[in-house]
mmCIF file of C-alpha atoms in Angstrom:
data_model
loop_
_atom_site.group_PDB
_atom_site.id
_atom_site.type_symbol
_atom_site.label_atom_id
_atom_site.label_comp_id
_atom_site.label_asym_id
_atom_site.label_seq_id
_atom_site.Cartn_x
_atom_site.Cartn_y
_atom_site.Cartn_z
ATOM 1 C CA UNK A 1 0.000 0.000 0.000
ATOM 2 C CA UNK A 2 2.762 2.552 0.663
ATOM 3 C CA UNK A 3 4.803 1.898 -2.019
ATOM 4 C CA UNK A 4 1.930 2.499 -3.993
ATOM 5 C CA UNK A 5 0.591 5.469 -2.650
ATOM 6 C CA UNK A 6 4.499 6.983 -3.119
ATOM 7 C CA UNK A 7 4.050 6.023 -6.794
ATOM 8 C CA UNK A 8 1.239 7.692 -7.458
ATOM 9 C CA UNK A 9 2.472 10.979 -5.538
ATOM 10 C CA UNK A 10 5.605 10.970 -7.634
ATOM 11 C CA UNK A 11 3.384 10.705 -10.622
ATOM 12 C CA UNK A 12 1.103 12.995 -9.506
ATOM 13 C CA UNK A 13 4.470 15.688 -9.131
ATOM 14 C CA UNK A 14 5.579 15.073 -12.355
ATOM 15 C CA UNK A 15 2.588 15.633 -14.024
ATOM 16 C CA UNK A 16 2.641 19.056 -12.300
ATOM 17 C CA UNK A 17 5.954 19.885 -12.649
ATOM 18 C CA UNK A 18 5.099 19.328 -16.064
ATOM 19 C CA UNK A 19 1.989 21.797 -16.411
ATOM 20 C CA UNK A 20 4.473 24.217 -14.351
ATOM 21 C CA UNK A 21 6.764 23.968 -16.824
ATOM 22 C CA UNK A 22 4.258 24.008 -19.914
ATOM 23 C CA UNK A 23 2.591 27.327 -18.443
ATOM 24 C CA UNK A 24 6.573 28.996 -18.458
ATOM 25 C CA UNK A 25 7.236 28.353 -21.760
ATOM 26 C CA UNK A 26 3.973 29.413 -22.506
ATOM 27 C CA UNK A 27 3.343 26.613 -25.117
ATOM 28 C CA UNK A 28 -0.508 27.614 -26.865
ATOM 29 C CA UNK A 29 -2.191 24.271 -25.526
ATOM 30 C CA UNK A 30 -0.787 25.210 -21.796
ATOM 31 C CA UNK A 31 -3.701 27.692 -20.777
ATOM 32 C CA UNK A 32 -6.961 25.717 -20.734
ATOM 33 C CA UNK A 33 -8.985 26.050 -22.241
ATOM 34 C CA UNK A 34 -8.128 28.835 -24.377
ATOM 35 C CA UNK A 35 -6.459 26.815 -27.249
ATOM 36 C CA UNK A 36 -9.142 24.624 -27.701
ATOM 37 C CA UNK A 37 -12.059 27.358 -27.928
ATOM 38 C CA UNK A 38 -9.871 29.085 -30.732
ATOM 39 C CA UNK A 39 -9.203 25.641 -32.352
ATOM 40 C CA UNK A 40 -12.767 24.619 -32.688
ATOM 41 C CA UNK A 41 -14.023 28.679 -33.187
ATOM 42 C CA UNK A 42 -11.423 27.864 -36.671
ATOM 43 C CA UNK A 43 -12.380 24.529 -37.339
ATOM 44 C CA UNK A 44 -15.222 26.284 -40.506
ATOM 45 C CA UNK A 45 -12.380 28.153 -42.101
ATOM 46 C CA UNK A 46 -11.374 27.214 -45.358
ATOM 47 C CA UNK A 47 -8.351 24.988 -45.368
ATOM 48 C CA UNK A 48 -6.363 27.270 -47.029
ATOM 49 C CA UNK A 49 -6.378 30.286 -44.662
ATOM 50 C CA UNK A 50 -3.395 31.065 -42.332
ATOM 51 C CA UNK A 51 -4.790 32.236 -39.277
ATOM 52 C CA UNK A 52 -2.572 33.568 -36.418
ATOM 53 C CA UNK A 53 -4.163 34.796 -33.045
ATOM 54 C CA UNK A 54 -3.383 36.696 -30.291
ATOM 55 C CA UNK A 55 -4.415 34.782 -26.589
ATOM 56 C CA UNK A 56 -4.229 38.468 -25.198
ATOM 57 C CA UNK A 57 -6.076 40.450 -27.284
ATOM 58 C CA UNK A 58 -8.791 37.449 -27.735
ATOM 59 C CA UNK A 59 -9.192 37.359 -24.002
ATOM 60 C CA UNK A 60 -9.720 40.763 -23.786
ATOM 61 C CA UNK A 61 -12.467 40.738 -26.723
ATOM 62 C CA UNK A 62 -14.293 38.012 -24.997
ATOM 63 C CA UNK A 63 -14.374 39.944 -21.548
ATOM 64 C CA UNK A 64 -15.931 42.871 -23.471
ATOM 65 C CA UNK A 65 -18.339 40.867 -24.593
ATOM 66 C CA UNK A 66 -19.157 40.394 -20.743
ATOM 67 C CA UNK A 67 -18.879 43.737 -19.636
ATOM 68 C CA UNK A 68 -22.419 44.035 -18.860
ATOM 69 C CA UNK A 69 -25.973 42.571 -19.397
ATOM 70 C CA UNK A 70 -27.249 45.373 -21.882
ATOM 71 C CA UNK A 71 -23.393 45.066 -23.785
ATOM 72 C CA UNK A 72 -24.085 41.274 -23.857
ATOM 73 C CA UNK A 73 -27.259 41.146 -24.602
ATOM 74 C CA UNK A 74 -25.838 43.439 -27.700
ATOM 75 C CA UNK A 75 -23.109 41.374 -28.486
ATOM 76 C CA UNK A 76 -24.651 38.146 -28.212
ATOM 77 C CA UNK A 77 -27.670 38.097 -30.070
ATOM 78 C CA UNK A 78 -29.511 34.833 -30.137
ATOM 79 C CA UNK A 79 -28.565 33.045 -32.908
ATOM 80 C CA UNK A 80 -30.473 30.420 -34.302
ATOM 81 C CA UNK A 81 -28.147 29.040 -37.455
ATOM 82 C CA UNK A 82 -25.492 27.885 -34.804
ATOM 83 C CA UNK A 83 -28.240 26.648 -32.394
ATOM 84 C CA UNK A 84 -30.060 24.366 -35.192
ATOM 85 C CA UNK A 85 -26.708 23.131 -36.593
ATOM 86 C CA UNK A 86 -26.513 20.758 -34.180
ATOM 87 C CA UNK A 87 -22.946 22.225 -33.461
ATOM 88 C CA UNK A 88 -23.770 23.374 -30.072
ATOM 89 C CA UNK A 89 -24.741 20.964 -27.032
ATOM 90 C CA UNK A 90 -25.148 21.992 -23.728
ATOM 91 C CA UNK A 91 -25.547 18.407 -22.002
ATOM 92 C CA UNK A 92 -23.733 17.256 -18.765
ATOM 93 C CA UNK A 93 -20.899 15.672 -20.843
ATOM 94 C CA UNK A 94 -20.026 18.190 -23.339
ATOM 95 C CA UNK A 95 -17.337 20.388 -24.354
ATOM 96 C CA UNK A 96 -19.039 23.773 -23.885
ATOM 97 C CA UNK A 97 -20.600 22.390 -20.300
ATOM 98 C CA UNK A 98 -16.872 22.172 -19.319
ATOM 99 C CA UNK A 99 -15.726 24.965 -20.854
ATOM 100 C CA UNK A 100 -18.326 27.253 -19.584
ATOM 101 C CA UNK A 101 -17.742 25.959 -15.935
ATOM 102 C CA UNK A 102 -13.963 27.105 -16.445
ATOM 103 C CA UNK A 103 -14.676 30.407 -18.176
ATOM 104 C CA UNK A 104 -17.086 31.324 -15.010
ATOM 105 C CA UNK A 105 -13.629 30.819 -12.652
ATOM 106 C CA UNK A 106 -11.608 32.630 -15.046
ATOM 107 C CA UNK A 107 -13.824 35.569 -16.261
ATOM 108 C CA UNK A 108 -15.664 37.332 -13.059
ATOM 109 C CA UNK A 109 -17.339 39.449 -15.938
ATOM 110 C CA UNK A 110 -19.205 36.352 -17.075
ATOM 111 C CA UNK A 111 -20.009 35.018 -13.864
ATOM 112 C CA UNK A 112 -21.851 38.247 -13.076
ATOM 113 C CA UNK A 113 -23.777 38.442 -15.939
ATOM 114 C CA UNK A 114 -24.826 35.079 -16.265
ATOM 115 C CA UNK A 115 -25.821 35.563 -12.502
ATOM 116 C CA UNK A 116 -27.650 38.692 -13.552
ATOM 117 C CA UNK A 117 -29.459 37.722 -16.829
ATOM 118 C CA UNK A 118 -29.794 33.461 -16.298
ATOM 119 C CA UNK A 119 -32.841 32.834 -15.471
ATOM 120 C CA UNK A 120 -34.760 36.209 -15.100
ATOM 121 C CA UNK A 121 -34.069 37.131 -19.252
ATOM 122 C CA UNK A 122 -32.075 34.709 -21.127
ATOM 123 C CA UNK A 123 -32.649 30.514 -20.047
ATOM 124 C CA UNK A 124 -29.211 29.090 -19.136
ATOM 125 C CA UNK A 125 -28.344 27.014 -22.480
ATOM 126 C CA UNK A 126 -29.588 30.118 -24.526
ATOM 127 C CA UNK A 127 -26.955 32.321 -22.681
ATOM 128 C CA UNK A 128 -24.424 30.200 -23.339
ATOM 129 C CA UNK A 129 -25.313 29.549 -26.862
ATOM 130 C CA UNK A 130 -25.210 32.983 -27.490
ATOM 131 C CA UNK A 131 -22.078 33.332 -25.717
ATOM 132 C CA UNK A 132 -20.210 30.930 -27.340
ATOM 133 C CA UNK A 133 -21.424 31.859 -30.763
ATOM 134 C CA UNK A 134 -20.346 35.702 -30.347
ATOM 135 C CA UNK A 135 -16.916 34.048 -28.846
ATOM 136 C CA UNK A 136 -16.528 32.059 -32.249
ATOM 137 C CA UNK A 137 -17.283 34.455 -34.438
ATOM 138 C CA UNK A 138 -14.753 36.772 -32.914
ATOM 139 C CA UNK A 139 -12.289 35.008 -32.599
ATOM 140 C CA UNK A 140 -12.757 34.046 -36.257
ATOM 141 C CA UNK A 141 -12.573 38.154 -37.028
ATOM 142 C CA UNK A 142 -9.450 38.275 -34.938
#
């Protein structure tokens, strides 16, 4: 049982000696889940673009989009194309489920105005549809 238990701390210390290490070199994949919303906000444009990003400046576009409930009830207008695609899915076990649950930690903005708007104007997988369409799109004008 110890030996065991000493294993799985010593893997448990690489693997975050690892992430430490990731996060320093500041490799694009290291700051979850960033890398992944801008890979699948690019995953419609043509194959032959070249699209370069900045984490920084997209960051600070999607915390505008959160400055306020009128700003993102302005920015994030319902949209109905990305909600019948099918691309969107707000279930238990889904990407944008997860990712929204980090974005709330990482963006107080967002917290407060889904606490403000969800559910008194906007139902919860509305705002979030909404949200994640404006986030696409831009990202996709970045």
């Amino acid at each position: 049982m110890g030996a065991s238990e000493s294993t799985d701390s010593l893997r448990a210390d690489q693997e975050a000696r690892e992430l430490r290490e990731l996060n320093g070199e500041h490799y694009q994949d290291a700051e979850y889940p960033w890398f992944f919303i801008v890979q699948w906000a690019c995953e419609k444009l043509p194959a032959d673009a070249v699209f370069t990003w900045n984490l920084s400046d997209i960051k600070a576009e999607v915390a505008e989009l959160t400055a306020d409930p009128i700003t993102f009830l302005a920015c994030c207008p319902a949209d109905e194309a990305f909600r019948e695609s099918g691309e969107f899915s707000f279930t238990e076990n889904g990407v944008f489920v997860e990712w929204a649950m980090l974005l709330v930690e990482l963006l107080p903005s967002l917290a407060d105005v889904r606490y403000r708007l969800v559910p008194a104007k906007v139902a919860e997988e509305e705002f979030w549809c909404r949200f994640f369409s404006a986030v696409r799109l831009r990202i996709q004008q970045h």
